[in-house]
mmCIF file of C-alpha atoms in Angstrom:
data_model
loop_
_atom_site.group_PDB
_atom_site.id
_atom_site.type_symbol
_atom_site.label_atom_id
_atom_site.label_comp_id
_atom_site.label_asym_id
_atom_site.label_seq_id
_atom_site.Cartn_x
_atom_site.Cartn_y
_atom_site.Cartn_z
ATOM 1 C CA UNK A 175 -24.067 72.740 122.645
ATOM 2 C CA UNK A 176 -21.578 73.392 120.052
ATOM 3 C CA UNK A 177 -19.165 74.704 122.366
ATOM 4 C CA UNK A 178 -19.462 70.787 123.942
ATOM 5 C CA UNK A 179 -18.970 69.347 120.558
ATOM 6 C CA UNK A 180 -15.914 71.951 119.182
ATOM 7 C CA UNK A 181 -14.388 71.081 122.606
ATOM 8 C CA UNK A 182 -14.512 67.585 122.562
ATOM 9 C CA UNK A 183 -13.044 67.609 118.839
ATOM 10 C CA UNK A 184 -10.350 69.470 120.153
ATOM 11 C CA UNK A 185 -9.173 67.532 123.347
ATOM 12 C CA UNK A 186 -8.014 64.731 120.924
ATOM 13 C CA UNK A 187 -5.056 67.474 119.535
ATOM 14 C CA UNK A 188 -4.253 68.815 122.869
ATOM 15 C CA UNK A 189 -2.346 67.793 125.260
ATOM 16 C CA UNK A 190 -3.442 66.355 128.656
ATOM 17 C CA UNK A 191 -3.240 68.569 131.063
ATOM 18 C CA UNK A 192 -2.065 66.889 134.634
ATOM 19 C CA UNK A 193 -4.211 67.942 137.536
ATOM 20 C CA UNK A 194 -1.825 69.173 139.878
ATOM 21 C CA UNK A 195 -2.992 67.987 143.556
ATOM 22 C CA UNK A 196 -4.160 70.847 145.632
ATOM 23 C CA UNK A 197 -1.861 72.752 148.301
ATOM 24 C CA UNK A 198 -3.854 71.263 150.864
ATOM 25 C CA UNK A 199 -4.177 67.569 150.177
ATOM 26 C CA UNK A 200 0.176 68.242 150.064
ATOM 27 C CA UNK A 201 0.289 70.211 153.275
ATOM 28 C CA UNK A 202 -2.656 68.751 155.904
ATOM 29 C CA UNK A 203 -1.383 65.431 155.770
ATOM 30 C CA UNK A 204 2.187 66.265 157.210
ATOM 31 C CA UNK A 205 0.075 68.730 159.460
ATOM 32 C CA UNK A 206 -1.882 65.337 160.756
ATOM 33 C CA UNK A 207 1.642 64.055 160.834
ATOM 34 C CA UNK A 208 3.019 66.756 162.773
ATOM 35 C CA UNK A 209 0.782 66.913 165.050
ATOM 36 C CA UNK A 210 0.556 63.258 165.812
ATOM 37 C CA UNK A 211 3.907 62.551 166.701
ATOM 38 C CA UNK A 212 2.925 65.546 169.438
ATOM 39 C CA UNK A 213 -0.211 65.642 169.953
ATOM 40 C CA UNK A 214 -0.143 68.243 172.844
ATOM 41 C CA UNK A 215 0.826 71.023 170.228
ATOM 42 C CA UNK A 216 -3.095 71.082 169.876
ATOM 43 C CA UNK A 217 -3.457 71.762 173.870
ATOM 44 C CA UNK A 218 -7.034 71.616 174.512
ATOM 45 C CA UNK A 219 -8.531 72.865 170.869
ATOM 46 C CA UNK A 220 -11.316 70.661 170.577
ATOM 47 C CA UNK A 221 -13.927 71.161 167.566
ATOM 48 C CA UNK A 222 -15.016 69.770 164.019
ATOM 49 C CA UNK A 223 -13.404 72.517 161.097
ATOM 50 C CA UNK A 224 -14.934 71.501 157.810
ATOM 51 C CA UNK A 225 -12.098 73.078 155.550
ATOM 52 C CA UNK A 226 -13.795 73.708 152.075
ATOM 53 C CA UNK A 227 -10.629 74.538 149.595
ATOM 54 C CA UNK A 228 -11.726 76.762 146.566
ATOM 55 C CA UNK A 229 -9.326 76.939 143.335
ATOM 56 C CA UNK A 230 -10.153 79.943 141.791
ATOM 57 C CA UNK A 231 -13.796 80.272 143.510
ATOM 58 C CA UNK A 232 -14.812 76.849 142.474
ATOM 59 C CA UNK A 233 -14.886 74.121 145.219
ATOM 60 C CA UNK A 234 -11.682 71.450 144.811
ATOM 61 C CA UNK A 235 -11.454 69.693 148.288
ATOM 62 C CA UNK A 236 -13.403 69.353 151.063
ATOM 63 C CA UNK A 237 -11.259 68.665 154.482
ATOM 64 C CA UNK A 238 -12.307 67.563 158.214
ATOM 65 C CA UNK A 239 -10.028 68.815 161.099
ATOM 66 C CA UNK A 240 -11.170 67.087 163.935
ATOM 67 C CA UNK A 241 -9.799 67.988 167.273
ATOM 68 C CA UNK A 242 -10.572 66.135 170.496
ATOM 69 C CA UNK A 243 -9.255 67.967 172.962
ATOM 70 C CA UNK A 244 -6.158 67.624 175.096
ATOM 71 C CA UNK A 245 -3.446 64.546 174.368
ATOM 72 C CA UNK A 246 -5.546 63.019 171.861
ATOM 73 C CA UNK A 247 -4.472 62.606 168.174
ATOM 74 C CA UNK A 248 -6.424 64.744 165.955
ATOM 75 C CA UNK A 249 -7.683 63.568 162.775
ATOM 76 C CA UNK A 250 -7.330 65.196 159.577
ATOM 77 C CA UNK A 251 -8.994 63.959 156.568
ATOM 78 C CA UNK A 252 -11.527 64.078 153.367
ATOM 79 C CA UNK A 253 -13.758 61.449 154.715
ATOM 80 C CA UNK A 254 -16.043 62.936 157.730
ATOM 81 C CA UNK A 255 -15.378 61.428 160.876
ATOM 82 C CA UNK A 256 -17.688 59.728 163.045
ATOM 83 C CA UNK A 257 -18.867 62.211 166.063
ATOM 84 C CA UNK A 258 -18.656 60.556 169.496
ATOM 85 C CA UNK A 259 -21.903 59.789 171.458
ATOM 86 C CA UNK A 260 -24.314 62.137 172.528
ATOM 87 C CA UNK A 261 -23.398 61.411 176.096
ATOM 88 C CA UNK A 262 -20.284 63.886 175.585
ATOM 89 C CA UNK A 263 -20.914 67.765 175.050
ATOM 90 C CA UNK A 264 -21.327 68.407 171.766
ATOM 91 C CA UNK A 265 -18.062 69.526 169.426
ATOM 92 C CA UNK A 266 -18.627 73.009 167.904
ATOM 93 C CA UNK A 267 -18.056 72.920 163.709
ATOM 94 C CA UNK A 268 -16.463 75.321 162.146
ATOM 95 C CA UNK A 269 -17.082 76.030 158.814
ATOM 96 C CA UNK A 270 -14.156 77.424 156.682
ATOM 97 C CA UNK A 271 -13.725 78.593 153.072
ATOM 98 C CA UNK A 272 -10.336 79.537 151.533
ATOM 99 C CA UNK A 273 -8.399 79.436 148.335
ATOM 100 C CA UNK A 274 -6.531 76.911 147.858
ATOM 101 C CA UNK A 275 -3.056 79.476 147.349
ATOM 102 C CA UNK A 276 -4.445 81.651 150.762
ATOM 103 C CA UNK A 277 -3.767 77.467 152.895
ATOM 104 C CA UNK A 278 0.129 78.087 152.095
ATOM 105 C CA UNK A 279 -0.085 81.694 153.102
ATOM 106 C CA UNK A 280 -2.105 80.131 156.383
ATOM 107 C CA UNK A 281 0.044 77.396 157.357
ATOM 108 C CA UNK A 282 3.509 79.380 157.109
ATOM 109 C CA UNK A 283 2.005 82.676 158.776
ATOM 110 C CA UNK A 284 2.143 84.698 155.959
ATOM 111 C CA UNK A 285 -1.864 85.431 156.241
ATOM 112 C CA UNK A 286 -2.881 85.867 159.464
ATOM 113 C CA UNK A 287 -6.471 84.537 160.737
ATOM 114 C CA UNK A 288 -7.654 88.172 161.875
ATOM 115 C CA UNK A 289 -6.298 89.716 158.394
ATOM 116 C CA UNK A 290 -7.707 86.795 156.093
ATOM 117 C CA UNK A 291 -10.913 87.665 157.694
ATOM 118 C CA UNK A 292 -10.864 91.328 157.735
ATOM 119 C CA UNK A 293 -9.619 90.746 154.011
ATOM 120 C CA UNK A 294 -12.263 88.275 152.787
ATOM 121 C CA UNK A 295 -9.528 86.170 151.932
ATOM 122 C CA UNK A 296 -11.222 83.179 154.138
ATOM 123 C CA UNK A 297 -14.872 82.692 155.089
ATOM 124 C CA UNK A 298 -15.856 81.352 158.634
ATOM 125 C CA UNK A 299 -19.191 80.056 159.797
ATOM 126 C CA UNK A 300 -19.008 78.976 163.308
ATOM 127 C CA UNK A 301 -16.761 79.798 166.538
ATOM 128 C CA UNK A 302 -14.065 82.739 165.727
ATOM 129 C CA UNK A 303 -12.136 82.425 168.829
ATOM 130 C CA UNK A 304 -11.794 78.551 168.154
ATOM 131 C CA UNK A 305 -10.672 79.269 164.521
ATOM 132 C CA UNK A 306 -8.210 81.658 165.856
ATOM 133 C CA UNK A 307 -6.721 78.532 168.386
ATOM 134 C CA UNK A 308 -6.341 76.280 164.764
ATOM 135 C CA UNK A 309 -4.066 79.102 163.854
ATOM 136 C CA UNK A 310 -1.997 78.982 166.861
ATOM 137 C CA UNK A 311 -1.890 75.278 166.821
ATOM 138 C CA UNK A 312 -0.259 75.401 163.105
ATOM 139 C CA UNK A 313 2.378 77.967 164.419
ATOM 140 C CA UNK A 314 3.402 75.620 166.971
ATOM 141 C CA UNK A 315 3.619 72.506 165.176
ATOM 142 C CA UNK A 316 6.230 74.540 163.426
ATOM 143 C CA UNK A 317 4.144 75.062 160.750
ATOM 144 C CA UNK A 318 5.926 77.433 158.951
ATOM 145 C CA UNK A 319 9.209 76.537 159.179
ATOM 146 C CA UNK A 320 8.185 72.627 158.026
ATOM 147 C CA UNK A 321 5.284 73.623 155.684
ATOM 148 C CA UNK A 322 8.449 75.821 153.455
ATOM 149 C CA UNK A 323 10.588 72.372 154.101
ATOM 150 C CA UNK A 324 8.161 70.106 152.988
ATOM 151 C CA UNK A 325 7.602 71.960 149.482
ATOM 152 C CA UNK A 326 10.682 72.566 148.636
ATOM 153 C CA UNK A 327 11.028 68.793 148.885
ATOM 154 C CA UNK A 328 7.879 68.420 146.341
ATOM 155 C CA UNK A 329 8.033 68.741 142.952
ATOM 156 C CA UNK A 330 7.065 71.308 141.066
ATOM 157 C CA UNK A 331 6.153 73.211 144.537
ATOM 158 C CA UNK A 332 9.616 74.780 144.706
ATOM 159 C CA UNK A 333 8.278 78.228 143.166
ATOM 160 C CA UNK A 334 5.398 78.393 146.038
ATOM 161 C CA UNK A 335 7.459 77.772 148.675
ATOM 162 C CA UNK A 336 10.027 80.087 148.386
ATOM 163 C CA UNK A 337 7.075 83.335 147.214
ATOM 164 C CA UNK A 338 5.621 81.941 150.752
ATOM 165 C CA UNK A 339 8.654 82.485 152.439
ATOM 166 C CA UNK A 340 9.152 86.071 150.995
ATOM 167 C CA UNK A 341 5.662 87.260 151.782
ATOM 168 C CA UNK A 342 5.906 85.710 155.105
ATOM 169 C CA UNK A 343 8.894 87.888 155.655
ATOM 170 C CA UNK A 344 7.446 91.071 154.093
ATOM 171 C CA UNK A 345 4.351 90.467 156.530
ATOM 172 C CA UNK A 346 6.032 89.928 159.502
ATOM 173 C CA UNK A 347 8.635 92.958 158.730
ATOM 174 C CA UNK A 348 5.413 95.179 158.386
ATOM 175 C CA UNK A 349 4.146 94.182 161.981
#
């Protein structure tokens, strides 16, 4: 209780800290982008991934990928999105849990699905195979290549992008 109290005292000589937005909410809206202007870079992935994005082991964002299968516009977001009929067969979910820092290392290839798992650097309830296909579906949407693009033109992001880069490179030269 006095910890509370000393704290609140406090915050009135300190400085606001800004809230930086998350890696993801930067990155999975140009994805959703990306992926609409072609939507056959998805082919035929076709599932619900509930993307829960941790900051230091506490939960930040919460993020629906929801892929309907071939030529269809998939829909990325933070609200759920409404499940078709029961007449259709059901989508599988995939449930996924990753630091925020590991999306960046995701998106532009420098962590690999199979060696985030075999890591622990991402959790994944659900499908593995289908989790795998996301993967594939970021690589060619160009992922990396635009994902480094896109934060260099953010602000603030510039650092993270080009560490990305360099890992991405050290990963790929150790294949």
């Amino acid at each position: 209780m006095v910890d509370a109290k000393l704290k609140e005292k406090l915050a009135g000589f300190l400085p606001n800290r800004e809230e930086r937005p998350s890696i993801a909410s930067v990155l999975l809206p140009e994805v959703q982008r990306e992926l609409n202007s072609d939507p056959s870079l998805a082919r035929n992935l076709r599932g619900l991934f509930i993307l829960t994005v941790l900051q230091k082991g506490v939960r930040k964002d919460e993020w629906y990928l929801f892929f309907r299968g071939l030529n269809t516009k998939p829909i990325i977001s933070q609200t759920r999105p409404p499940v078709p009929s029961s007449k259709e067969p059901p989508f599988p979910v995939i449930l996924i849990e990753i630091e925020d820092a590991d999306i960046l290392k995701f998106i532009t290839g420098g962590l690999t699905a199979v060696s985030a798992i075999a890591n622990q650097r991402v959790r994944v309830m659900g499908d593995l195979l289908l989790a795998k296909q996301l993967e594939e579906t970021f690589l060619r949407s160009g992922g990396p290549e635009k994902a480094v693009k896109y934060l260099e033109k953010s602000e603030g992001r510039k650092k993270s992008a080009s560490k990305a880069t360099l890992s991405t490179r050290r990963d790929r030269a150790s294949l």
